XYZ file of N, CA and C in Angstrom:
846
model
N 14.849 -22.801 -9.935
C 13.867 -22.148 -10.290
C 12.884 -21.579 -9.273
N 12.940 -20.231 -9.066
C 11.975 -19.858 -7.953
C 10.897 -19.095 -8.343
N 9.549 -19.111 -7.732
C 8.531 -18.378 -8.073
C 8.236 -17.370 -7.093
N 8.062 -16.174 -7.565
C 7.554 -14.999 -6.690
C 6.105 -14.905 -6.936
N 5.202 -14.688 -6.058
C 3.633 -14.602 -6.174
C 3.343 -13.046 -5.960
N 2.986 -12.448 -6.825
C 2.093 -11.201 -6.696
C 0.689 -11.188 -6.703
N 0.091 -10.846 -5.584
C -1.455 -10.637 -5.256
C -1.764 -9.228 -5.339
N -2.623 -8.702 -6.134
C -2.990 -7.185 -6.010
C -4.295 -7.425 -5.298
N -4.706 -6.428 -4.393
C -5.735 -6.419 -3.763
C -6.318 -5.067 -3.601
N -7.670 -4.805 -3.332
C -8.212 -3.497 -3.033
C -9.561 -3.768 -2.366
N -9.435 -3.416 -1.088
C -10.621 -3.336 -0.301
C -11.457 -4.867 -0.205
N -10.668 -5.796 -0.388
C -11.245 -7.061 -0.252
C -10.596 -8.091 0.701
N -10.438 -7.805 1.892
C -9.492 -8.737 2.857
C -9.978 -10.195 2.893
N -11.458 -10.199 3.103
C -11.907 -11.616 3.081
C -11.534 -12.507 1.858
N -11.506 -11.818 0.646
C -11.200 -12.622 -0.683
C -9.610 -13.072 -0.632
N -8.757 -12.030 -0.001
C -7.285 -11.969 -0.023
C -7.089 -13.308 0.875
N -7.669 -13.532 2.083
C -7.446 -14.785 2.891
C -7.899 -16.021 1.992
N -8.700 -15.932 1.245
C -8.809 -17.412 0.242
C -8.006 -17.440 -0.737
N -7.304 -16.375 -1.355
C -6.473 -16.412 -2.438
C -4.996 -16.872 -1.602
N -4.639 -16.201 -0.495
C -3.430 -16.727 0.223
C -3.317 -18.065 0.571
N -4.577 -18.598 1.233
C -4.680 -20.050 1.640
C -4.177 -20.747 0.322
N -4.758 -20.410 -0.911
C -4.560 -21.347 -2.171
C -3.122 -21.225 -2.461
N -2.459 -20.331 -2.328
C -0.982 -20.331 -2.603
C -0.342 -21.040 -1.676
N -0.517 -21.002 -0.334
C 0.277 -21.710 0.713
C -0.081 -23.285 0.479
N -1.086 -23.468 -0.216
C -1.549 -24.877 -0.268
C -0.815 -25.606 -1.569
N -0.112 -24.825 -2.301
C 0.595 -25.389 -3.471
C 1.573 -26.525 -3.240
N 1.443 -27.506 -4.253
C 2.599 -28.438 -4.040
C 4.036 -27.990 -4.303
N 4.236 -26.926 -5.125
C 5.342 -26.474 -5.392
C 5.237 -24.973 -4.724
N 6.125 -24.750 -3.652
C 5.937 -23.575 -2.631
C 6.698 -22.335 -3.648
N 6.027 -21.153 -3.328
C 6.929 -20.193 -3.940
C 8.081 -19.544 -2.942
N 8.887 -18.818 -3.527
C 9.873 -18.180 -2.746
C 9.355 -17.207 -1.853
N 8.537 -16.375 -2.321
C 7.957 -15.244 -1.543
C 6.601 -14.780 -2.097
N 5.687 -14.295 -1.441
C 4.285 -14.055 -1.668
C 4.311 -12.521 -1.445
N 3.917 -11.501 -2.528
C 4.056 -10.104 -2.440
C 2.686 -9.690 -2.609
N 1.998 -9.173 -1.343
C 0.590 -8.779 -1.528
C 0.715 -7.084 -1.868
N 0.317 -6.610 -2.847
C 0.182 -5.287 -3.167
C -1.099 -4.791 -2.955
N -1.437 -3.764 -2.038
C -2.533 -3.342 -1.623
C -2.672 -1.920 -2.105
N -3.662 -1.849 -3.311
C -3.838 -0.434 -4.039
C -4.554 0.675 -3.238
N -3.771 0.971 -1.928
C -4.237 2.067 -1.151
C -6.016 1.766 -0.676
N -6.130 0.675 -0.195
C -7.732 0.285 0.417
C -7.842 0.969 1.507
N -9.185 1.332 1.552
C -9.852 2.204 2.749
C -10.122 0.967 3.935
N -10.186 -0.094 3.526
C -10.478 -1.256 4.534
C -9.178 -1.918 5.147
N -9.180 -2.115 6.342
C -7.916 -2.801 7.266
C -7.786 -4.135 6.890
N -6.494 -4.629 6.465
C -6.319 -5.912 6.258
C -5.555 -6.731 7.566
N -5.408 -5.840 8.564
C -4.873 -6.158 9.868
C -5.307 -7.697 10.407
N -6.538 -7.662 10.343
C -7.086 -9.048 10.827
C -6.739 -10.449 10.054
N -6.818 -10.114 8.767
C -6.735 -11.205 7.848
C -5.176 -11.536 7.679
N -4.326 -10.565 7.697
C -2.767 -10.829 7.697
C -2.469 -11.442 8.952
N -3.015 -11.231 10.049
C -2.449 -11.709 11.405
C -2.765 -13.161 11.395
N -3.606 -13.698 10.518
C -3.967 -15.231 10.741
C -2.810 -16.071 9.748
N -1.740 -15.328 9.251
C -0.684 -15.980 8.312
C 0.643 -15.690 9.071
N 1.038 -16.780 9.584
C 2.694 -16.749 10.348
C 3.440 -17.198 9.263
N 3.885 -16.401 8.134
C 4.792 -16.922 7.285
C 5.422 -15.949 6.658
N 6.938 -15.888 7.080
C 7.843 -14.837 6.711
C 7.814 -14.545 5.252
N 7.464 -15.536 4.273
C 7.424 -15.037 2.811
C 6.583 -14.195 2.355
N 5.387 -13.981 3.232
C 4.221 -12.893 2.846
C 4.638 -11.397 3.284
N 4.760 -10.794 2.057
C 5.156 -9.313 2.382
C 3.790 -8.497 1.753
N 3.546 -7.739 2.871
C 2.223 -6.700 2.450
C 2.911 -5.211 2.199
N 2.620 -4.875 1.043
C 2.907 -3.542 0.625
C 1.742 -2.628 0.212
N 1.550 -1.500 0.816
C 0.227 -0.767 0.702
C 0.851 0.507 -0.205
N 0.312 0.722 -1.289
C 0.531 1.992 -2.128
C 0.026 3.183 -1.435
N 0.800 4.219 -1.678
C 0.481 5.545 -0.859
C -0.647 5.934 -1.594
N -0.880 5.815 -2.745
C -2.315 6.354 -3.464
C -2.699 5.332 -4.356
N -3.945 5.315 -4.855
C -4.425 4.158 -5.473
C -4.186 4.350 -6.963
N -3.228 3.721 -7.757
C -2.832 3.763 -9.189
C -3.559 2.996 -10.124
N -4.401 1.672 -9.594
C -4.776 0.744 -10.553
C -4.086 -0.352 -10.431
N -4.650 -1.486 -10.987
C -4.204 -2.803 -11.015
C -2.626 -2.859 -11.494
N -2.632 -2.242 -12.680
C -1.188 -2.311 -13.335
C 0.047 -1.551 -12.748
N -0.331 -0.609 -12.011
C 0.449 0.209 -11.051
C 0.881 -0.867 -10.105
N 0.144 -1.460 -9.484
C 0.120 -2.251 -8.395
C 1.056 -3.569 -8.754
N 0.800 -4.021 -9.957
C 1.654 -5.207 -10.528
C 3.022 -4.883 -10.702
N 3.114 -3.792 -11.431
C 4.667 -3.319 -11.623
C 5.293 -3.103 -10.354
N 4.635 -2.719 -9.263
C 5.326 -2.471 -8.182
C 5.422 -3.812 -7.481
N 4.892 -4.928 -7.507
C 5.105 -6.286 -7.116
C 6.426 -6.931 -8.133
N 6.385 -6.643 -9.218
C 7.548 -7.053 -9.807
C 8.873 -6.697 -9.535
N 8.767 -5.296 -9.465
C 10.148 -4.563 -8.851
C 10.555 -5.064 -7.487
N 9.582 -5.515 -6.760
C 9.877 -5.803 -5.365
C 10.234 -7.312 -5.205
N 10.060 -8.046 -6.470
C 10.163 -9.522 -6.229
C 11.684 -9.781 -6.507
N 11.937 -11.071 -6.144
C 13.378 -11.569 -6.250
C 13.382 -12.891 -7.019
N 12.336 -13.599 -7.444
C 12.190 -14.903 -7.847
C 12.668 -14.801 -9.466
N 12.855 -16.093 -9.895
C 12.916 -15.980 -11.476
C 11.828 -15.772 -12.256
N 10.587 -16.288 -11.694
C 9.406 -16.340 -12.399
C 8.644 -15.535 -11.626
N 7.590 -14.729 -12.001
C 6.558 -14.019 -11.396
C 5.230 -14.561 -11.704
N 4.434 -14.844 -10.726
C 3.126 -15.482 -11.075
C 2.040 -14.556 -10.248
N 1.143 -14.342 -11.040
C 0.131 -13.120 -10.677
C -1.191 -13.796 -10.127
N -1.816 -13.444 -9.142
C -2.998 -13.900 -8.668
C -3.795 -12.701 -8.078
N -5.012 -12.535 -8.761
C -5.845 -11.376 -8.326
C -6.646 -11.710 -7.049
N -6.857 -10.774 -5.906
C -7.290 -11.222 -4.742
C -8.541 -12.028 -4.750
N -9.498 -12.075 -5.647
C -10.739 -12.773 -5.700
C -10.710 -14.061 -6.244
N -9.564 -14.635 -6.620
C -9.709 -15.804 -7.484
C -8.629 -16.754 -6.591
N -8.552 -18.145 -6.990
C -8.214 -19.090 -6.141
C -7.196 -20.227 -7.058
N -6.035 -20.356 -6.644
C -5.201 -21.422 -7.438
C -5.638 -22.761 -6.940
N -5.791 -23.706 -7.777
C -6.018 -25.137 -7.333
C -4.305 -25.654 -7.014
N -4.190 -26.640 -6.243
C -2.942 -26.884 -5.510
C -1.822 -27.408 -6.736
N -2.364 -27.736 -8.030
C -1.282 -28.186 -8.909
C -1.048 -26.901 -9.765
N -1.222 -25.788 -9.376
C -1.149 -24.652 -10.440
C 0.292 -24.316 -10.491
N 1.153 -24.296 -9.623
C 2.498 -23.974 -9.874
C 3.151 -25.221 -10.357
N 2.829 -26.501 -10.028
C 3.273 -27.561 -10.770
C 3.457 -27.522 -12.291
N 2.272 -27.165 -12.867
C 2.080 -27.104 -14.315
C 2.771 -25.895 -14.768
N 2.795 -24.707 -14.155
C 3.654 -23.583 -14.718
C 5.268 -24.020 -14.671
N 5.644 -24.627 -13.617
C 6.866 -25.118 -13.381
C 7.473 -26.020 -14.604
N 6.507 -26.827 -14.671
C 6.947 -27.744 -15.870
C 7.129 -27.087 -17.278
N 6.322 -25.957 -17.548
C 6.537 -25.349 -18.923
C 7.805 -24.447 -18.782
N 8.392 -23.963 -17.712
C 9.296 -23.260 -17.704
C 10.666 -24.143 -17.838
N 10.522 -25.410 -17.145
C 11.557 -26.148 -17.286
C 11.616 -26.669 -18.688
N 10.749 -26.781 -19.533
C 10.696 -26.950 -20.926
C 11.138 -25.852 -21.742
N 11.416 -24.779 -21.136
C 11.894 -23.640 -22.108
C 11.084 -22.411 -22.272
N 9.728 -22.362 -21.432
C 8.818 -21.174 -21.820
C 9.418 -19.902 -21.212
N 8.938 -18.762 -21.746
C 9.050 -17.392 -21.091
C 8.097 -16.719 -20.347
N 6.903 -17.330 -20.742
C 5.576 -16.798 -20.220
C 4.476 -17.930 -20.307
N 3.495 -17.958 -19.587
C 2.537 -19.042 -19.414
C 1.145 -18.453 -19.134
N 0.080 -18.890 -19.794
C -1.287 -18.820 -19.385
C -1.846 -20.059 -19.197
N -2.973 -20.233 -18.645
C -3.617 -21.318 -18.259
C -5.212 -21.294 -18.094
N -5.767 -22.478 -18.150
C -7.320 -22.584 -18.285
C -7.851 -22.453 -16.699
N -9.048 -22.324 -16.702
C -9.867 -22.239 -15.434
C -11.190 -22.532 -15.458
N -11.616 -22.880 -14.014
C -13.014 -23.342 -13.837
C -13.778 -21.776 -13.101
N -14.947 -22.087 -13.291
C -15.795 -20.788 -12.512
C -16.029 -21.009 -11.250
N -15.324 -20.150 -10.384
C -15.637 -20.487 -8.867
C -17.422 -20.386 -8.392
N -17.442 -21.504 -7.636
C -18.842 -21.705 -7.414
C -19.556 -22.407 -8.493
N -18.941 -22.708 -9.484
C -19.907 -23.269 -10.573
C -18.729 -24.127 -11.296
N -17.839 -25.019 -10.566
C -16.677 -25.668 -11.144
C -16.902 -26.555 -12.413
N -18.273 -26.784 -12.509
C -18.571 -27.712 -13.931
C -18.135 -26.970 -15.111
N -18.202 -25.636 -15.018
C -18.295 -24.978 -15.993
C -16.538 -24.547 -16.200
N -16.099 -24.844 -17.512
C -14.440 -24.776 -17.716
C -14.396 -23.909 -18.810
N -13.347 -23.074 -18.736
C -12.981 -22.123 -19.638
C -11.494 -22.332 -20.235
N -11.252 -23.180 -21.292
C -9.779 -23.428 -21.738
C -9.785 -22.976 -23.222
N -8.634 -22.735 -23.685
C -8.284 -22.524 -24.887
C -7.531 -23.785 -25.503
N -7.865 -24.438 -26.648
C -7.033 -25.672 -27.004
C -5.726 -25.452 -27.556
N -5.363 -24.230 -27.748
C -3.853 -23.833 -28.046
C -2.921 -24.419 -27.286
N -1.793 -24.843 -27.642
C -0.603 -25.175 -26.764
C 0.258 -23.999 -26.739
N 0.280 -23.178 -27.652
C 1.037 -21.994 -27.475
C 0.071 -20.658 -28.036
N 0.332 -19.641 -27.363
C -0.554 -18.541 -27.554
C -0.431 -17.966 -29.031
N -1.632 -17.850 -29.830
C -1.524 -17.415 -31.206
C -2.465 -16.274 -31.501
N -1.766 -15.762 -32.766
C -2.706 -14.514 -33.126
C -3.973 -14.879 -33.433
N -4.329 -15.986 -33.926
C -5.502 -16.431 -34.259
C -6.535 -16.230 -33.178
N -6.027 -16.458 -31.834
C -6.835 -16.408 -30.897
C -6.890 -14.947 -30.224
N -5.809 -14.282 -30.190
C -5.527 -13.162 -29.742
C -6.386 -11.850 -30.336
N -6.369 -11.932 -31.660
C -7.256 -11.014 -32.665
C -8.773 -11.113 -32.218
N -9.298 -12.135 -31.521
C -10.481 -12.460 -31.301
C -10.931 -11.926 -29.634
N -9.750 -11.343 -29.231
C -9.974 -10.850 -27.634
C -9.134 -11.683 -26.754
N -9.418 -11.558 -25.389
C -8.496 -12.504 -24.478
C -9.276 -13.938 -24.343
N -8.865 -14.851 -25.121
C -9.615 -16.049 -25.103
C -8.814 -17.254 -24.384
N -8.074 -16.471 -23.379
C -7.033 -17.421 -22.655
C -7.273 -17.246 -21.013
N -7.060 -16.202 -20.375
C -7.519 -16.138 -19.078
C -7.041 -14.712 -18.601
N -7.319 -14.395 -17.480
C -7.070 -13.171 -16.733
C -5.769 -13.358 -15.950
N -5.471 -12.258 -15.209
C -3.945 -12.366 -14.501
C -3.899 -13.501 -13.665
N -4.757 -14.041 -13.133
C -4.680 -14.979 -12.132
C -4.254 -16.394 -12.762
N -4.178 -16.519 -14.025
C -3.568 -17.539 -14.768
C -2.295 -17.244 -15.407
N -1.764 -16.140 -15.130
C -0.610 -15.788 -16.010
C 0.751 -15.594 -15.057
N 1.676 -16.070 -15.748
C 3.119 -15.920 -15.098
C 4.038 -15.600 -16.347
N 5.146 -14.858 -15.818
C 6.174 -14.684 -16.946
C 7.664 -14.701 -16.009
N 8.832 -14.649 -16.966
C 10.200 -14.619 -16.270
C 10.122 -13.086 -15.812
N 10.851 -12.901 -14.791
C 10.959 -11.401 -14.145
C 11.754 -10.699 -15.042
N 12.683 -11.005 -15.609
C 13.479 -10.158 -16.525
C 12.854 -9.558 -17.628
N 11.805 -10.512 -18.222
C 10.980 -10.160 -19.222
C 9.973 -9.097 -18.684
N 9.357 -8.974 -17.634
C 8.442 -8.280 -16.947
C 9.133 -6.758 -16.667
N 10.547 -6.933 -16.100
C 11.057 -5.724 -15.865
C 11.367 -4.874 -17.091
N 11.601 -5.661 -18.263
C 12.052 -5.043 -19.526
C 10.622 -4.484 -20.267
N 9.628 -5.160 -20.034
C 8.261 -4.540 -20.566
C 7.276 -4.713 -19.627
N 7.273 -3.889 -18.900
C 6.265 -3.711 -17.659
C 4.643 -3.576 -18.101
N 3.759 -3.750 -17.245
C 2.458 -3.544 -17.693
C 2.196 -2.129 -17.957
N 1.250 -1.831 -18.843
C 0.910 -0.539 -19.366
C 0.152 0.076 -18.234
N 0.588 1.113 -17.577
C -0.202 1.997 -16.435
C -1.206 2.720 -17.056
N -1.215 3.168 -18.189
C -2.221 4.105 -18.878
C -3.439 3.247 -19.182
N -3.699 1.912 -19.210
C -4.727 1.385 -19.613
C -5.820 1.132 -18.625
N -6.951 1.417 -19.021
C -7.985 1.233 -18.003
C -8.653 -0.176 -18.192
N -8.512 -0.651 -19.048
C -9.332 -2.066 -19.489
C -8.388 -2.829 -20.508
N -8.453 -3.927 -20.428
C -7.746 -5.042 -21.256
C -6.271 -5.019 -20.952
N -5.812 -4.878 -19.740
C -4.540 -4.815 -19.424
C -3.879 -6.107 -19.580
N -4.704 -7.266 -19.495
C -4.209 -8.681 -19.619
C -3.825 -8.842 -21.134
N -4.827 -8.699 -21.860
C -4.833 -8.894 -23.330
C -3.564 -8.079 -23.826
N -3.458 -6.709 -23.490
C -2.411 -5.984 -23.966
C -1.129 -6.690 -23.787
N -0.869 -7.099 -22.545
C 0.556 -7.681 -22.181
C 0.685 -9.074 -22.966
N -0.471 -9.854 -23.084
C -0.262 -10.976 -24.004
C 0.003 -10.743 -25.540
N -0.466 -9.668 -26.086
C -0.337 -9.192 -27.434
C 1.169 -8.812 -27.484
N 1.749 -8.083 -26.672
C 3.180 -7.535 -26.594
C 4.219 -8.511 -26.455
N 3.629 -9.650 -25.713
C 4.547 -10.781 -25.510
C 4.580 -11.605 -26.816
N 3.420 -11.935 -27.609
C 3.319 -12.367 -28.725
C 4.213 -11.666 -29.860
N 3.976 -10.757 -29.926
C 4.738 -9.739 -30.885
C 6.362 -9.669 -30.485
N 6.770 -9.931 -29.592
C 8.170 -9.836 -29.339
C 8.663 -11.444 -29.552
N 7.769 -12.136 -29.587
C 8.307 -13.617 -30.224
C 9.027 -14.471 -29.128
N 8.352 -14.265 -27.943
C 8.841 -15.192 -26.828
C 8.162 -16.407 -26.965
N 8.665 -17.453 -25.925
C 8.159 -18.680 -25.951
C 6.852 -18.526 -24.918
N 5.756 -18.417 -25.731
C 4.581 -18.072 -24.949
C 3.521 -19.308 -24.732
N 3.353 -20.247 -23.637
C 2.821 -21.310 -23.571
C 1.263 -21.176 -22.987
N 0.364 -22.043 -23.493
C -0.917 -22.332 -23.111
C -1.156 -23.538 -22.416
N -1.554 -23.492 -21.185
C -1.846 -24.687 -20.460
C -3.342 -25.141 -20.707
N -3.627 -25.966 -21.551
C -4.915 -26.127 -21.885
C -5.706 -27.143 -20.932
N -5.735 -26.901 -19.512
C -6.521 -27.656 -18.664
C -6.805 -26.331 -17.612
N -7.946 -26.662 -16.846
C -8.351 -25.743 -15.946
C -7.606 -25.903 -14.486
N -6.836 -24.866 -14.061
C -5.903 -25.187 -12.825
C -5.966 -23.990 -11.781
N -6.998 -23.162 -12.111
C -7.507 -22.135 -10.947
C -9.106 -21.923 -11.240
N -9.457 -21.128 -10.028
C -10.887 -20.957 -10.091
C -11.058 -19.372 -10.019
N -11.868 -19.018 -11.288
C -12.115 -17.622 -11.609
C -13.393 -17.097 -11.044
N -13.410 -16.067 -10.300
C -14.725 -15.436 -9.790
C -15.208 -14.555 -10.760
N -16.590 -15.120 -11.292
C -17.330 -14.075 -12.152
C -18.322 -13.230 -11.370
N -18.506 -12.096 -11.976
C -19.529 -10.971 -11.706
C -19.485 -10.882 -10.310
N -18.576 -10.231 -9.818
C -18.328 -9.342 -8.565
C -19.142 -8.183 -8.432
N -19.588 -7.663 -7.186
C -20.518 -6.494 -7.062
C -19.607 -5.342 -7.606
N -18.286 -5.536 -7.390
C -17.626 -4.365 -7.890
C -16.777 -4.743 -9.114
N -17.301 -5.568 -9.780
C -16.477 -6.199 -11.078
C -16.794 -5.167 -12.395
N -16.064 -5.825 -13.446
C -16.263 -4.841 -14.661
C -17.690 -4.690 -15.189
N -18.440 -5.663 -15.052
C -19.740 -5.698 -15.599
C -20.621 -4.609 -14.906
N -20.382 -4.815 -13.469
C -21.271 -3.896 -12.624
C -20.956 -2.189 -12.930
N -19.575 -2.089 -13.133
C -19.059 -0.654 -13.432
C -19.495 -0.196 -14.647
N -19.477 -1.139 -15.753
C -19.813 -0.814 -17.101
C -21.316 -0.436 -17.118
N -22.245 -1.060 -16.542
C -23.606 -0.910 -16.430
C -23.850 0.624 -15.981
N -23.086 1.182 -15.163
C -23.339 2.556 -14.561
C -22.904 3.574 -15.248
N -22.100 3.195 -16.357
C -21.391 4.089 -17.337
C -22.354 5.038 -18.155
N -21.867 6.208 -18.826
C -22.455 6.633 -19.662
C -21.947 6.620 -21.102
N -22.608 6.581 -22.151
C -21.968 6.294 -23.439
C -20.708 7.204 -23.700
N -20.879 8.457 -23.094
C -19.760 9.642 -23.375
C -18.388 9.008 -22.474
N -18.588 8.038 -21.719
C -17.284 7.800 -20.709
C -16.750 6.425 -21.454
N -17.195 6.055 -22.450
C -16.787 4.614 -22.898
C -15.107 4.753 -23.576
N -14.821 5.962 -23.814
C -13.658 5.918 -24.493
C -12.269 5.243 -23.725
N -12.429 5.569 -22.385
C -11.362 5.090 -21.445
C -11.271 3.357 -21.520
N -12.239 2.897 -21.885
C -12.273 1.325 -21.897
C -11.702 0.727 -23.434
N -11.386 1.678 -24.379
C -11.034 1.423 -25.650
C -9.503 1.516 -25.817
N -8.769 1.766 -24.827
C -7.336 2.216 -25.023
C -6.551 1.047 -25.558
N -6.777 -0.223 -25.069
C -5.968 -1.390 -25.464
C -6.143 -1.611 -27.052
N -7.459 -1.520 -27.329
C -7.941 -1.713 -28.705
C -7.244 -0.734 -29.840
N -7.516 0.430 -29.430
C -6.713 1.606 -30.291
C -5.354 1.231 -30.136
N -4.641 0.839 -29.114
C -3.224 0.756 -29.003
C -2.870 -0.218 -29.869
N -3.618 -1.357 -30.194
C -3.201 -2.448 -31.145
C -4.114 -2.669 -32.204
N -4.335 -1.511 -32.835
C -5.209 -1.573 -34.072
C -4.547 -2.105 -35.242
N -3.348 -1.944 -35.456
C -2.716 -2.546 -36.631
C -2.506 -3.946 -36.467
N -2.240 -4.404 -35.161
C -2.323 -6.022 -35.096
C -3.613 -6.503 -35.243
N -4.617 -5.922 -34.805
C -5.910 -6.522 -35.084
C -6.336 -6.352 -36.614
N -5.914 -5.343 -37.117
C -6.298 -5.190 -38.497
C -8.000 -4.698 -38.387
N -8.465 -4.029 -39.633
C -9.743 -3.209 -39.470
C -10.914 -4.070 -38.921
N -11.063 -5.068 -39.584
C -12.299 -5.965 -39.386
C -12.344 -6.381 -37.604
N -11.224 -6.853 -37.203
C -11.136 -7.344 -35.889
C -11.081 -6.112 -34.750
N -10.560 -5.025 -35.215
C -10.502 -3.678 -34.476
C -11.971 -3.280 -34.284
N -12.586 -3.133 -35.316
C -14.040 -2.493 -35.293
C -14.968 -3.551 -34.556
N -14.626 -4.922 -34.638
C -15.424 -5.719 -33.860
C -15.500 -5.678 -32.366
N -13.982 -5.650 -32.097
C -13.578 -5.603 -30.743
C -14.121 -4.162 -30.188
N -14.013 -3.083 -30.830
C -14.669 -1.835 -30.287
C -16.025 -2.033 -30.090
N -16.822 -2.415 -30.977
C -18.213 -2.785 -30.852
C -18.547 -3.545 -29.720
N -17.750 -4.645 -29.409
C -17.926 -5.576 -28.148
C -17.803 -4.706 -26.898
N -16.766 -3.803 -26.864
C -16.629 -3.080 -25.704
C -17.771 -2.146 -25.351
N -18.077 -1.452 -26.600
C -19.169 -0.578 -26.382
C -20.456 -1.046 -25.805
N -20.932 -2.091 -26.501
C -22.239 -2.878 -26.086
C -22.064 -4.004 -25.204
N -21.077 -4.015 -24.414
C -20.915 -4.964 -23.486
C -21.976 -4.886 -22.310
N -22.672 -6.103 -22.116
C -23.746 -5.788 -20.967
C -24.878 -4.968 -21.471
N -25.205 -4.910 -22.624
C -26.160 -3.861 -22.940
C -27.606 -4.261 -22.433
N -28.023 -5.526 -22.141
C -29.384 -5.665 -21.690
C -29.509 -5.372 -20.309
N -28.473 -4.933 -19.551
C -28.457 -4.387 -18.277
C -28.347 -2.782 -18.149
N -28.313 -2.250 -19.425
C -28.202 -0.690 -19.460
C -29.546 -0.163 -19.764
N -29.476 1.126 -19.263
C -30.957 1.675 -19.181
C -31.066 2.566 -20.678
N -30.238 3.118 -20.961
C -30.144 3.828 -22.285
C -29.703 3.086 -23.508
N -30.459 2.172 -23.779
C -29.775 1.113 -24.903
C -29.645 1.692 -26.145
N -30.620 2.583 -26.645
C -30.500 3.187 -27.808
C -29.124 4.063 -27.832
N -28.921 4.713 -26.760
C -27.718 5.645 -26.869
C -26.491 5.009 -27.080
N -26.419 3.792 -26.462
C -25.187 2.624 -26.490
C -25.189 2.327 -27.840
N -26.164 1.959 -28.640
C -26.164 1.501 -29.949
C -25.804 2.473 -30.770
N -26.267 3.818 -30.676
C -25.934 4.871 -31.630
C -24.273 5.156 -31.285
N -23.801 4.862 -29.922
C -22.337 5.125 -29.938
C -21.527 4.063 -30.686
N -21.923 2.716 -30.731
C -21.375 1.887 -31.346
C -21.329 2.143 -32.918
N -22.470 2.721 -33.355
C -22.477 3.035 -34.700
C -21.281 4.104 -35.143
N -21.240 4.957 -34.141
C -20.506 6.277 -34.310
C -18.979 5.841 -34.383
N -18.660 4.889 -33.430
C -17.340 4.518 -33.172
C -16.788 3.628 -34.154
N -17.806 2.404 -34.214
C -17.289 1.186 -34.852
C -17.889 1.021 -36.416
N -19.103 1.544 -36.455
C -19.596 1.767 -37.874
C -21.011 0.894 -37.840
N -21.696 1.188 -38.646
C -22.840 0.366 -38.743
C -22.904 -1.064 -39.142
N -21.902 -1.454 -39.807
C -21.828 -2.887 -40.358
C -21.172 -3.770 -39.100
N -20.365 -3.177 -38.175
C -19.781 -3.757 -37.402
C -21.034 -4.149 -36.156
N -21.726 -2.997 -35.951
C -22.857 -2.989 -34.953
C -23.916 -4.005 -35.323
N -24.270 -4.009 -36.838
C -25.227 -5.125 -37.114
C -24.665 -6.348 -36.967
N -23.481 -6.558 -37.365
C -22.813 -7.910 -36.991
C -22.678 -8.252 -35.632
N -22.555 -7.550 -34.595
C -22.543 -7.858 -33.297
C -24.086 -8.444 -32.863
N -25.075 -7.772 -33.436
C -26.363 -8.323 -33.032
C -26.509 -9.469 -33.817
N -26.400 -9.685 -35.031
C -26.502 -10.975 -35.531
C -25.483 -12.250 -35.128
N -24.421 -12.071 -34.584
C -23.550 -12.946 -33.932
C -24.176 -13.247 -32.643
N -24.774 -12.202 -31.955
C -25.712 -12.509 -30.455
C -26.834 -13.467 -30.728
N -27.577 -13.254 -31.802
C -28.793 -14.013 -32.241
C -28.104 -15.495 -32.488
N -27.178 -15.612 -33.243
C -26.442 -16.957 -33.538
C -26.190 -17.714 -32.254
N -25.520 -16.999 -31.467
C -25.058 -17.722 -30.058
C -26.353 -18.377 -29.323
N -27.429 -17.488 -29.404
C -28.299 -17.889 -28.605
C -29.184 -19.011 -29.088
N -29.240 -19.013 -30.621
C -29.986 -20.247 -31.249
C -29.120 -21.489 -31.036
N -27.745 -21.281 -30.982
C -26.963 -22.550 -30.785
C -27.020 -23.022 -29.384
N -27.216 -22.073 -28.532
C -27.283 -22.433 -27.025
C -28.413 -23.157 -26.637
N -29.532 -22.742 -27.486
C -30.798 -23.348 -27.127
C -30.907 -24.689 -27.948
C-alpha cells in the first residue's frame, strides 16, 4: 500500500517549508509528494532548493483555479493507492500516516482525523465517531479540513472534488462519500496541527464581503439541501451568512440578509444558540 501526498499551496512558501518537513518526518514514508501551486505570484525556488528528495514534484498551475482544481490535478498526477491531502499551512504529526495506514489495512476507503490547534496545542478538536455519520454531517463539518483527509485514489478519480464550489469543499466531499456508502472511518485522536485565523484565511475574507456577495459561499449547502433537510439547511445557511458577524461593519444588513435567505426563525435560533454557548463557556 503506497501513499501519495498532495499539498496545495498559494503564495505561502514559508508555510510550505514547514508542511513538507512534517511529511518527510513521517514514520510511514509516502511514495511521492506532489506540490500543486495554484499559480502563485511568489517564487518557491528558495524553499524547494532546501529539499533534495526525488519524491517531491512541484507543479505550478498555468492559471489560478482554486483549491479544488489544484487537488484534482494532484490526484490525476498521483500514482499511489491512497492520496493524503495537506494544506500548505498545516502540519502533520510524525504518526499521521501510521494511523491512516492502519485504517486502510482494516478495509477503509476514506479516512478523516482529529487535530490540535497549531500554536495552542492544548486545544484539541476531535469527533468521537468511529465512522463518519449523517448525525455529524448534517451539523456541518465536525471532523476536519483537507489536512486530515485521505482516500483511495480510484475513488477520487471516480468522484473528484467539485471545482464549482467556493466554500465547504471538504464537507461536500464527505457528504458525497457518505452517500456513496463507502467505508469512511474517523480517527478520533488528534494527529495533525491545524493553523487557525490566517491573515488570508476564510474569516478575514468574509469580514470584507458585502451581504450581496454571500451567495457564492452557499453553494455546498444548496447542493445538499435534500441531504440536510429543511431545518439543518436553513441553520447552515444562517450560520454561513452570520459567520464572524461581530467583526463585520454592517451588522444589521447581514442580519437582514440572514432573514431574507434562511427565515426569521432560523435567524433568531442562531442568536439564541450563540447566547447559550456563551453562558455554557462562562
